[in-house]
PDB file of C-alpha atoms in Angstrom:
ATOM      1  CA  UNK G   1     -20.932   8.434  -0.993  1.00 80.00           C
ATOM      2  CA  UNK G   2     -18.966   5.348   0.071  1.00 86.00           C
ATOM      3  CA  UNK G   3     -19.296   3.078  -2.954  1.00 83.00           C
ATOM      4  CA  UNK G   4     -17.055   0.401  -1.458  1.00 86.00           C
ATOM      5  CA  UNK G   5     -19.386   0.061   1.547  1.00 88.00           C
ATOM      6  CA  UNK G   6     -22.480  -0.095  -0.687  1.00 88.00           C
ATOM      7  CA  UNK G   7     -20.949  -2.782  -2.920  1.00 86.00           C
ATOM      8  CA  UNK G   8     -19.800  -4.731   0.157  1.00 88.00           C
ATOM      9  CA  UNK G   9     -23.285  -4.769   1.705  1.00 87.00           C
ATOM     10  CA  UNK G  10     -24.886  -5.751  -1.615  1.00 86.00           C
ATOM     11  CA  UNK G  11     -22.347  -8.559  -2.009  1.00 84.00           C
ATOM     12  CA  UNK G  12     -23.036  -9.908   1.495  1.00 86.00           C
ATOM     13  CA  UNK G  13     -26.822  -9.888   0.988  1.00 85.00           C
ATOM     14  CA  UNK G  14     -26.548 -11.422  -2.484  1.00 81.00           C
ATOM     15  CA  UNK G  15     -24.130 -14.082  -1.225  1.00 79.00           C
ATOM     16  CA  UNK G  16     -26.530 -15.087   1.540  1.00 77.00           C
ATOM     17  CA  UNK G  17     -29.438 -15.281  -0.914  1.00 77.00           C
ATOM     18  CA  UNK G  18     -27.462 -17.359  -3.409  1.00 71.00           C
ATOM     19  CA  UNK G  19     -26.131 -19.640  -0.686  1.00 68.00           C
ATOM     20  CA  UNK G  20     -29.640 -20.093   0.745  1.00 68.00           C
ATOM     21  CA  UNK G  21     -30.906 -21.030  -2.708  1.00 65.00           C
ATOM     22  CA  UNK G  22     -28.094 -23.501  -3.410  1.00 59.00           C
ATOM     23  CA  UNK G  23     -28.384 -25.212  -0.047  1.00 60.00           C
ATOM     24  CA  UNK G  24     -26.329 -28.167   1.204  1.00 56.00           C
ATOM     25  CA  UNK G  25     -24.663 -29.118  -2.055  1.00 59.00           C
ATOM     26  CA  UNK G  26     -23.830 -25.490  -2.684  1.00 59.00           C
ATOM     27  CA  UNK G  27     -22.285 -25.415   0.793  1.00 61.00           C
ATOM     28  CA  UNK G  28     -20.144 -28.482   0.141  1.00 66.00           C
ATOM     29  CA  UNK G  29     -19.051 -27.424  -3.325  1.00 67.00           C
ATOM     30  CA  UNK G  30     -18.371 -23.903  -2.078  1.00 67.00           C
ATOM     31  CA  UNK G  31     -16.300 -25.239   0.804  1.00 71.00           C
ATOM     32  CA  UNK G  32     -14.261 -27.433  -1.514  1.00 76.00           C
ATOM     33  CA  UNK G  33     -13.898 -24.623  -4.030  1.00 78.00           C
ATOM     34  CA  UNK G  34     -12.537 -22.180  -1.486  1.00 79.00           C
ATOM     35  CA  UNK G  35     -10.167 -24.739  -0.013  1.00 85.00           C
ATOM     36  CA  UNK G  36      -8.795 -25.111  -3.536  1.00 85.00           C
ATOM     37  CA  UNK G  37      -8.749 -21.339  -4.129  1.00 86.00           C
ATOM     38  CA  UNK G  38      -6.942 -20.442  -0.878  1.00 86.00           C
ATOM     39  CA  UNK G  39      -4.535 -23.348  -1.308  1.00 88.00           C
ATOM     40  CA  UNK G  40      -3.857 -22.361  -4.917  1.00 88.00           C
ATOM     41  CA  UNK G  41      -3.307 -18.727  -3.894  1.00 88.00           C
ATOM     42  CA  UNK G  42      -0.852 -19.801  -1.212  1.00 88.00           C
ATOM     43  CA  UNK G  43       1.159 -22.075  -3.495  1.00 90.00           C
ATOM     44  CA  UNK G  44       0.876 -20.456  -6.921  1.00 91.00           C
ATOM     45  CA  UNK G  45       1.093 -16.745  -6.037  1.00 90.00           C
ATOM     46  CA  UNK G  46       4.838 -16.804  -5.130  1.00 91.00           C
ATOM     47  CA  UNK G  47       5.631 -18.700  -8.349  1.00 93.00           C
ATOM     48  CA  UNK G  48       3.671 -16.288 -10.517  1.00 93.00           C
ATOM     49  CA  UNK G  49       5.136 -13.360  -8.595  1.00 92.00           C
ATOM     50  CA  UNK G  50       8.653 -14.628  -9.314  1.00 92.00           C
ATOM     51  CA  UNK G  51       7.911 -14.757 -13.037  1.00 92.00           C
ATOM     52  CA  UNK G  52       6.520 -11.218 -13.008  1.00 93.00           C
ATOM     53  CA  UNK G  53       9.520  -9.933 -11.037  1.00 93.00           C
ATOM     54  CA  UNK G  54      11.909 -11.266 -13.693  1.00 90.00           C
ATOM     55  CA  UNK G  55       9.992  -9.747 -16.594  1.00 85.00           C
ATOM     56  CA  UNK G  56       8.761  -6.451 -17.950  1.00 91.00           C
ATOM     57  CA  UNK G  57       5.867  -6.255 -15.475  1.00 92.00           C
ATOM     58  CA  UNK G  58       8.079  -5.334 -12.516  1.00 93.00           C
ATOM     59  CA  UNK G  59      10.103  -2.848 -14.578  1.00 92.00           C
ATOM     60  CA  UNK G  60       6.941  -1.115 -15.764  1.00 93.00           C
ATOM     61  CA  UNK G  61       5.647  -0.763 -12.210  1.00 93.00           C
ATOM     62  CA  UNK G  62       9.087   0.368 -11.010  1.00 93.00           C
ATOM     63  CA  UNK G  63       9.373   3.093 -13.663  1.00 93.00           C
ATOM     64  CA  UNK G  64       5.903   4.406 -12.877  1.00 92.00           C
ATOM     65  CA  UNK G  65       6.446   4.505  -9.108  1.00 91.00           C
ATOM     66  CA  UNK G  66       9.975   5.875  -9.517  1.00 90.00           C
ATOM     67  CA  UNK G  67       8.686   8.855 -11.494  1.00 90.00           C
ATOM     68  CA  UNK G  68       6.059   9.513  -8.820  1.00 88.00           C
ATOM     69  CA  UNK G  69       8.577   9.422  -5.966  1.00 88.00           C
ATOM     70  CA  UNK G  70      11.198  11.455  -7.858  1.00 86.00           C
ATOM     71  CA  UNK G  71       8.621  14.141  -8.575  1.00 85.00           C
ATOM     72  CA  UNK G  72       7.764  14.344  -4.875  1.00 82.00           C
ATOM     73  CA  UNK G  73      11.443  14.469  -3.859  1.00 83.00           C
ATOM     74  CA  UNK G  74      12.241  17.241  -6.341  1.00 78.00           C
ATOM     75  CA  UNK G  75       9.266  19.289  -5.212  1.00 79.00           C
ATOM     76  CA  UNK G  76      10.225  18.843  -1.558  1.00 73.00           C
ATOM     77  CA  UNK G  77      13.887  19.600  -2.364  1.00 70.00           C
ATOM     78  CA  UNK G  78      12.924  22.846  -4.134  1.00 71.00           C
ATOM     79  CA  UNK G  79      10.830  23.907  -1.167  1.00 66.00           C
ATOM     80  CA  UNK G  80      13.729  23.215   1.202  1.00 63.00           C
ATOM     81  CA  UNK G  81      16.212  25.124  -0.975  1.00 61.00           C
ATOM     82  CA  UNK G  82      13.794  28.076  -1.128  1.00 57.00           C
ATOM     83  CA  UNK G  83      13.586  28.048   2.661  1.00 61.00           C
ATOM     84  CA  UNK G  84      17.394  27.971   2.934  1.00 59.00           C
ATOM     85  CA  UNK G  85      17.738  30.923   0.550  1.00 59.00           C
ATOM     86  CA  UNK G  86      15.134  32.868   2.485  1.00 62.00           C
ATOM     87  CA  UNK G  87      16.973  32.108   5.726  1.00 60.00           C
ATOM     88  CA  UNK G  88      20.257  33.274   4.191  1.00 57.00           C
ATOM     89  CA  UNK G  89      18.675  36.555   3.142  1.00 59.00           C
ATOM     90  CA  UNK G  90      17.238  37.027   6.620  1.00 61.00           C
ATOM     91  CA  UNK G  91      20.642  36.267   8.168  1.00 58.00           C
ATOM     92  CA  UNK G  92      22.354  38.809   5.905  1.00 57.00           C
ATOM     93  CA  UNK G  93      19.746  41.454   6.735  1.00 59.00           C
ATOM     94  CA  UNK G  94      20.142  40.642  10.412  1.00 62.00           C
ATOM     95  CA  UNK G  95      23.927  41.007  10.264  1.00 59.00           C
ATOM     96  CA  UNK G  96      23.612  44.353   8.473  1.00 54.00           C
ATOM     97  CA  UNK G  97      21.190  45.581  11.114  1.00 55.00           C
ATOM     98  CA  UNK G  98      23.309  44.624  14.105  1.00 49.00           C
ATOM     99  CA  UNK G  99      26.736  45.680  12.721  1.00 48.00           C
ATOM    100  CA  UNK G 100      28.224  48.589  14.758  1.00 45.00           C
ATOM    101  CA  UNK G 101      31.357  50.717  14.417  1.00 46.00           C
ATOM    102  CA  UNK G 102      34.698  49.854  16.073  1.00 47.00           C
ATOM    103  CA  UNK G 103      34.097  52.111  19.064  1.00 44.00           C
ATOM    104  CA  UNK G 104      31.147  50.131  20.353  1.00 42.00           C
ATOM    105  CA  UNK G 105      30.804  46.604  21.598  1.00 45.00           C
ATOM    106  CA  UNK G 106      30.284  44.188  18.769  1.00 41.00           C
ATOM    107  CA  UNK G 107      26.805  42.731  18.824  1.00 40.00           C
ATOM    108  CA  UNK G 108      26.277  39.399  17.193  1.00 38.00           C
ATOM    109  CA  UNK G 109      23.436  36.977  16.842  1.00 36.00           C
ATOM    110  CA  UNK G 110      23.714  33.288  17.365  1.00 40.00           C
ATOM    111  CA  UNK G 111      22.022  31.851  14.344  1.00 38.00           C
ATOM    112  CA  UNK G 112      22.982  28.296  15.207  1.00 42.00           C
ATOM    113  CA  UNK G 113      22.604  25.304  12.959  1.00 44.00           C
ATOM    114  CA  UNK G 114      19.316  23.536  12.443  1.00 46.00           C
ATOM    115  CA  UNK G 115      19.020  20.356  14.426  1.00 48.00           C
ATOM    116  CA  UNK G 116      19.074  17.300  12.194  1.00 51.00           C
ATOM    117  CA  UNK G 117      16.010  15.154  12.268  1.00 51.00           C
ATOM    118  CA  UNK G 118      16.578  11.582  13.336  1.00 68.00           C
ATOM    119  CA  UNK G 119      14.875   9.519  10.674  1.00 74.00           C
ATOM    120  CA  UNK G 120      14.331   5.770  10.599  1.00 85.00           C
ATOM    121  CA  UNK G 121      12.232   4.712   7.636  1.00 89.00           C
ATOM    122  CA  UNK G 122      12.509   1.073   8.646  1.00 90.00           C
ATOM    123  CA  UNK G 123       9.745   2.041  11.074  1.00 90.00           C
ATOM    124  CA  UNK G 124       6.440   1.784   9.217  1.00 91.00           C
ATOM    125  CA  UNK G 125       4.897   4.838  10.887  1.00 90.00           C
ATOM    126  CA  UNK G 126       7.917   7.044  10.143  1.00 91.00           C
ATOM    127  CA  UNK G 127       7.928   5.861   6.532  1.00 91.00           C
ATOM    128  CA  UNK G 128       4.243   6.646   6.170  1.00 91.00           C
ATOM    129  CA  UNK G 129       4.765  10.169   7.565  1.00 90.00           C
ATOM    130  CA  UNK G 130       7.733  10.707   5.243  1.00 88.00           C
ATOM    131  CA  UNK G 131       5.778   9.595   2.157  1.00 90.00           C
ATOM    132  CA  UNK G 132       2.897  11.894   3.077  1.00 89.00           C
ATOM    133  CA  UNK G 133       5.337  14.791   2.751  1.00 85.00           C
ATOM    134  CA  UNK G 134       5.889  13.619  -0.837  1.00 84.00           C
ATOM    135  CA  UNK G 135       2.093  13.585  -1.416  1.00 85.00           C
ATOM    136  CA  UNK G 136       2.082   9.758  -1.360  1.00 88.00           C
ATOM    137  CA  UNK G 137      -0.563   8.308   0.952  1.00 89.00           C
ATOM    138  CA  UNK G 138      -0.305   4.607   1.741  1.00 90.00           C
ATOM    139  CA  UNK G 139      -2.073   2.393   4.306  1.00 90.00           C
ATOM    140  CA  UNK G 140      -0.095   0.926   7.205  1.00 90.00           C
ATOM    141  CA  UNK G 141      -0.051  -2.573   5.717  1.00 89.00           C
ATOM    142  CA  UNK G 142       1.631  -1.208   2.588  1.00 91.00           C
ATOM    143  CA  UNK G 143       4.245   0.755   4.542  1.00 92.00           C
ATOM    144  CA  UNK G 144       4.804  -2.323   6.741  1.00 92.00           C
ATOM    145  CA  UNK G 145       5.858  -4.176   3.591  1.00 92.00           C
ATOM    146  CA  UNK G 146       7.910  -1.345   2.075  1.00 92.00           C
ATOM    147  CA  UNK G 147       9.746  -0.532   5.318  1.00 93.00           C
ATOM    148  CA  UNK G 148      11.310  -4.012   5.300  1.00 92.00           C
ATOM    149  CA  UNK G 149      13.594  -2.911   2.436  1.00 92.00           C
ATOM    150  CA  UNK G 150      14.902   0.171   4.265  1.00 92.00           C
ATOM    151  CA  UNK G 151      18.471  -0.137   5.590  1.00 90.00           C
ATOM    152  CA  UNK G 152      21.051   2.200   7.108  1.00 89.00           C
ATOM    153  CA  UNK G 153      22.135   3.388   3.648  1.00 90.00           C
ATOM    154  CA  UNK G 154      18.624   4.550   2.831  1.00 91.00           C
ATOM    155  CA  UNK G 155      18.245   6.270   6.202  1.00 89.00           C
ATOM    156  CA  UNK G 156      21.570   8.063   5.674  1.00 88.00           C
ATOM    157  CA  UNK G 157      20.353   9.235   2.252  1.00 88.00           C
ATOM    158  CA  UNK G 158      17.148  10.572   3.798  1.00 87.00           C
ATOM    159  CA  UNK G 159      19.206  12.461   6.400  1.00 86.00           C
ATOM    160  CA  UNK G 160      21.032  14.223   3.554  1.00 81.00           C
ATOM    161  CA  UNK G 161      17.806  14.981   1.675  1.00 81.00           C
ATOM    162  CA  UNK G 162      16.121  16.268   4.823  1.00 79.00           C
ATOM    163  CA  UNK G 163      19.050  18.452   5.903  1.00 77.00           C
ATOM    164  CA  UNK G 164      20.279  20.168   2.746  1.00 70.00           C
ATOM    165  CA  UNK G 165      23.310  22.386   3.260  1.00 66.00           C
ATOM    166  CA  UNK G 166      26.292  23.750   1.340  1.00 59.00           C
ATOM    167  CA  UNK G 167      28.315  20.741   2.480  1.00 63.00           C
ATOM    168  CA  UNK G 168      26.015  18.053   1.165  1.00 60.00           C
ATOM    169  CA  UNK G 169      24.358  19.615  -1.894  1.00 64.00           C
ATOM    170  CA  UNK G 170      26.684  17.610  -4.163  1.00 70.00           C
ATOM    171  CA  UNK G 171      25.550  14.394  -2.472  1.00 77.00           C
ATOM    172  CA  UNK G 172      21.869  15.241  -2.839  1.00 79.00           C
ATOM    173  CA  UNK G 173      21.351  13.675  -6.274  1.00 81.00           C
ATOM    174  CA  UNK G 174      22.913  10.393  -5.163  1.00 86.00           C
ATOM    175  CA  UNK G 175      20.871  10.447  -1.951  1.00 86.00           C
ATOM    176  CA  UNK G 176      17.629  10.946  -3.877  1.00 86.00           C
ATOM    177  CA  UNK G 177      18.555   8.057  -6.190  1.00 89.00           C
ATOM    178  CA  UNK G 178      19.075   5.798  -3.171  1.00 90.00           C
ATOM    179  CA  UNK G 179      15.728   6.785  -1.651  1.00 90.00           C
ATOM    180  CA  UNK G 180      13.922   6.285  -4.951  1.00 90.00           C
ATOM    181  CA  UNK G 181      15.481   2.873  -5.649  1.00 92.00           C
ATOM    182  CA  UNK G 182      14.628   1.544  -2.194  1.00 92.00           C
ATOM    183  CA  UNK G 183      11.058   2.798  -1.964  1.00 92.00           C
ATOM    184  CA  UNK G 184      10.150   2.382  -5.646  1.00 92.00           C
ATOM    185  CA  UNK G 185      11.690  -1.091  -5.785  1.00 93.00           C
ATOM    186  CA  UNK G 186       9.762  -2.375  -2.793  1.00 93.00           C
ATOM    187  CA  UNK G 187       6.544  -0.614  -3.829  1.00 93.00           C
ATOM    188  CA  UNK G 188       6.784  -2.115  -7.319  1.00 94.00           C
ATOM    189  CA  UNK G 189       7.343  -5.523  -5.713  1.00 93.00           C
ATOM    190  CA  UNK G 190       4.154  -4.985  -3.691  1.00 92.00           C
ATOM    191  CA  UNK G 191       2.246  -4.147  -6.882  1.00 93.00           C
ATOM    192  CA  UNK G 192       3.641  -7.270  -8.561  1.00 94.00           C
ATOM    193  CA  UNK G 193       2.398  -9.269  -5.568  1.00 92.00           C
ATOM    194  CA  UNK G 194      -1.079  -7.798  -6.052  1.00 91.00           C
ATOM    195  CA  UNK G 195      -1.070  -8.706  -9.751  1.00 94.00           C
ATOM    196  CA  UNK G 196       0.132 -12.225  -8.885  1.00 93.00           C
ATOM    197  CA  UNK G 197      -2.759 -12.605  -6.429  1.00 91.00           C
ATOM    198  CA  UNK G 198      -5.231 -11.558  -9.133  1.00 92.00           C
ATOM    199  CA  UNK G 199      -3.700 -13.970 -11.660  1.00 93.00           C
ATOM    200  CA  UNK G 200      -3.765 -16.868  -9.184  1.00 92.00           C
ATOM    201  CA  UNK G 201      -7.340 -16.045  -8.274  1.00 89.00           C
ATOM    202  CA  UNK G 202      -8.426 -16.091 -11.918  1.00 91.00           C
ATOM    203  CA  UNK G 203      -6.832 -19.499 -12.539  1.00 91.00           C
ATOM    204  CA  UNK G 204      -8.309 -20.901  -9.312  1.00 89.00           C
ATOM    205  CA  UNK G 205     -11.786 -19.677 -10.256  1.00 86.00           C
ATOM    206  CA  UNK G 206     -11.565 -21.453 -13.596  1.00 88.00           C
ATOM    207  CA  UNK G 207     -10.655 -24.707 -11.833  1.00 85.00           C
ATOM    208  CA  UNK G 208     -13.396 -24.429  -9.229  1.00 82.00           C
ATOM    209  CA  UNK G 209     -15.996 -23.473 -11.805  1.00 80.00           C
ATOM    210  CA  UNK G 210     -15.900 -27.031 -13.102  1.00 78.00           C
ATOM    211  CA  UNK G 211     -16.525 -28.323  -9.574  1.00 72.00           C
ATOM    212  CA  UNK G 212     -19.345 -25.845  -9.148  1.00 70.00           C
ATOM    213  CA  UNK G 213     -21.119 -27.033 -12.302  1.00 72.00           C
ATOM    214  CA  UNK G 214     -21.007 -30.634 -11.069  1.00 68.00           C
ATOM    215  CA  UNK G 215     -22.381 -29.619  -7.673  1.00 61.00           C
ATOM    216  CA  UNK G 216     -25.103 -27.564  -9.326  1.00 62.00           C
ATOM    217  CA  UNK G 217     -26.322 -30.613 -11.181  1.00 65.00           C
ATOM    218  CA  UNK G 218     -26.464 -32.612  -7.959  1.00 58.00           C
ATOM    219  CA  UNK G 219     -28.071 -29.723  -6.116  1.00 54.00           C
ATOM    220  CA  UNK G 220     -30.980 -29.672  -8.533  1.00 57.00           C
ATOM    221  CA  UNK G 221     -32.070 -33.024  -7.174  1.00 54.00           C
ATOM    222  CA  UNK G 222     -34.909 -32.759  -4.609  1.00 55.00           C
ATOM    223  CA  UNK G 223     -32.855 -33.747  -1.554  1.00 49.00           C
ATOM    224  CA  UNK G 224     -32.188 -30.427   0.165  1.00 48.00           C
ATOM    225  CA  UNK G 225     -34.388 -28.875   2.815  1.00 49.00           C
ATOM    226  CA  UNK G 226     -34.674 -25.653   4.772  1.00 52.00           C
ATOM    227  CA  UNK G 227     -31.792 -26.495   7.110  1.00 56.00           C
ATOM    228  CA  UNK G 228     -29.368 -27.057   4.274  1.00 59.00           C
ATOM    229  CA  UNK G 229     -30.528 -23.807   2.664  1.00 64.00           C
ATOM    230  CA  UNK G 230     -29.782 -21.897   5.864  1.00 67.00           C
ATOM    231  CA  UNK G 231     -26.305 -23.421   5.968  1.00 67.00           C
ATOM    232  CA  UNK G 232     -25.863 -22.488   2.331  1.00 69.00           C
ATOM    233  CA  UNK G 233     -26.795 -18.882   3.144  1.00 75.00           C
ATOM    234  CA  UNK G 234     -24.252 -18.734   5.965  1.00 78.00           C
ATOM    235  CA  UNK G 235     -21.578 -20.144   3.724  1.00 75.00           C
ATOM    236  CA  UNK G 236     -22.520 -17.592   1.094  1.00 78.00           C
ATOM    237  CA  UNK G 237     -21.653 -14.821   3.552  1.00 85.00           C
ATOM    238  CA  UNK G 238     -18.328 -16.511   4.343  1.00 84.00           C
ATOM    239  CA  UNK G 239     -17.524 -16.720   0.624  1.00 81.00           C
ATOM    240  CA  UNK G 240     -18.400 -13.033   0.211  1.00 87.00           C
ATOM    241  CA  UNK G 241     -16.059 -12.143   3.077  1.00 90.00           C
ATOM    242  CA  UNK G 242     -13.286 -14.156   1.421  1.00 88.00           C
ATOM    243  CA  UNK G 243     -13.754 -12.134  -1.763  1.00 88.00           C
ATOM    244  CA  UNK G 244     -13.832  -8.860   0.170  1.00 91.00           C
ATOM    245  CA  UNK G 245     -10.633  -9.712   2.079  1.00 92.00           C
ATOM    246  CA  UNK G 246      -8.770 -10.683  -1.098  1.00 90.00           C
ATOM    247  CA  UNK G 247     -10.024  -7.471  -2.730  1.00 91.00           C
ATOM    248  CA  UNK G 248      -8.660  -5.488   0.239  1.00 92.00           C
ATOM    249  CA  UNK G 249      -5.281  -7.215  -0.144  1.00 91.00           C
ATOM    250  CA  UNK G 250      -5.158  -6.167  -3.781  1.00 91.00           C
ATOM    251  CA  UNK G 251      -6.192  -2.591  -2.925  1.00 92.00           C
ATOM    252  CA  UNK G 252      -3.363  -2.458  -0.366  1.00 93.00           C
ATOM    253  CA  UNK G 253      -0.881  -3.575  -3.017  1.00 92.00           C
ATOM    254  CA  UNK G 254      -2.032  -0.854  -5.428  1.00 91.00           C
ATOM    255  CA  UNK G 255      -2.681   1.837  -2.790  1.00 91.00           C
ATOM    256  CA  UNK G 256      -0.014   4.107  -4.302  1.00 91.00           C
ATOM    257  CA  UNK G 257      -2.116   4.533  -7.469  1.00 92.00           C
ATOM    258  CA  UNK G 258      -4.867   7.207  -7.609  1.00 90.00           C
ATOM    259  CA  UNK G 259      -7.619   4.575  -7.821  1.00 92.00           C
ATOM    260  CA  UNK G 260      -6.098   2.556  -4.994  1.00 91.00           C
ATOM    261  CA  UNK G 261      -5.804   5.666  -2.830  1.00 91.00           C
ATOM    262  CA  UNK G 262      -9.481   6.513  -3.393  1.00 92.00           C
ATOM    263  CA  UNK G 263     -10.557   2.972  -2.507  1.00 93.00           C
ATOM    264  CA  UNK G 264      -8.385   3.009   0.654  1.00 92.00           C
ATOM    265  CA  UNK G 265      -9.957   6.310   1.690  1.00 92.00           C
ATOM    266  CA  UNK G 266     -13.441   4.810   1.396  1.00 93.00           C
ATOM    267  CA  UNK G 267     -12.400   1.679   3.306  1.00 93.00           C
ATOM    268  CA  UNK G 268     -10.812   3.645   6.156  1.00 91.00           C
ATOM    269  CA  UNK G 269     -13.722   6.100   6.369  1.00 92.00           C
ATOM    270  CA  UNK G 270     -16.211   3.299   7.097  1.00 92.00           C
ATOM    271  CA  UNK G 271     -16.090   1.723  10.554  1.00 91.00           C
ATOM    272  CA  UNK G 272     -17.445  -1.588   9.231  1.00 91.00           C
ATOM    273  CA  UNK G 273     -15.019  -1.793   6.294  1.00 92.00           C
ATOM    274  CA  UNK G 274     -12.102  -0.690   8.454  1.00 92.00           C
ATOM    275  CA  UNK G 275     -12.798  -3.548  10.898  1.00 93.00           C
ATOM    276  CA  UNK G 276     -12.774  -6.022   7.991  1.00 91.00           C
ATOM    277  CA  UNK G 277      -9.551  -4.446   6.698  1.00 92.00           C
ATOM    278  CA  UNK G 278      -7.662  -4.408  10.000  1.00 91.00           C
ATOM    279  CA  UNK G 279      -8.765  -7.950  10.983  1.00 90.00           C
ATOM    280  CA  UNK G 280      -8.241  -9.434   7.514  1.00 91.00           C
ATOM    281  CA  UNK G 281      -7.209 -13.101   8.052  1.00 89.00           C
ATOM    282  CA  UNK G 282      -5.959 -13.287   4.457  1.00 86.00           C
ATOM    283  CA  UNK G 283      -3.423 -10.472   4.924  1.00 86.00           C
ATOM    284  CA  UNK G 284      -0.734 -13.184   4.962  1.00 83.00           C
ATOM    285  CA  UNK G 285      -0.940 -13.129   1.165  1.00 81.00           C
ATOM    286  CA  UNK G 286       0.829  -9.748   1.252  1.00 81.00           C
ATOM    287  CA  UNK G 287       3.529 -10.631   3.750  1.00 74.00           C
ATOM    288  CA  UNK G 288       4.201 -14.133   2.419  1.00 67.00           C
TER     289      UNK G 288
END
C-alpha cells in the first residue's frame, strides 16, 4: 500500500475544503504567508545550514553515512578478493592441466588481464549505479548533488577499488578512505541541507501563524461569498502542493536513510507522485 500517495490525496482534498471554508481572506493571508515562507526558506536556509555544517550536526551525519559506505566498500572488496582467489586457483589448475613434457610442443593459455572499467562518478548516473553496488539506493536528485564533489582523485581511487590486484592492494585502504570522504562528506552536507530546510520551515510557520490568526478574525466577518470560497479552495490546493514539494525535497536529502529510501520507493512507484517529484519547482532549495 502506497501510504505517501494516500496521505498526499487526503492532504489535497483537505486543503481544498479548508481553503473553500476560509474564502477570500484565507486566500490573501495564505498568499502572504507563503510568500513569507518561501522567501524565508530562500534566505534563512543557507545561514542555518552554515551553522549546522560548523557544528556537531554535520559530524554526526558524516559518521553515520561514513560507516554505511565503509561497510558497503568492505563487503564489495571481500567479494572481489574472493573472485580473484578463485580465478588464481582456476589458473593454477589450468596450467597443471596443459603442462606437457619437453618432447612435445608447449601449450599455453592466454589468461590476459581484466580490462579496467572506466569510471566517472562525477556523472550522476554512474554514481547512482556505483552506489547501488554498495547497497545504497539514492534518487537522481540526490546523486546530482553528491556527484558535484567528485574529482579526478576520487575517480582514481574508485579505479583502484574496482580493479584490485597484487600491485595495488597496498593502496586499497587509502583509496577506500578517499571514496568514503568524498561521498560521505557530500551526502552528510545534503542531509544538513534537509535539516536546515526543516528548521527554516518551522520558524517561518511560527511567523505566519500570527498573520493567519489576524486574517481568521477578519474572515469571520460576513463579507465573503461563494466566489471567494472557490478561490480559497484553489489556493488551498496550491498550499498543499507547496507542502508536498518541500516534503519531497527533505525526503531527497535523507534518501540514504532506511526511512528515506522507503518513502522514495513509494514516491517513484506512483505515477502521480513521480510527476510531482520530477517537476518539483522548489527543487532549487536542494541545489542552492
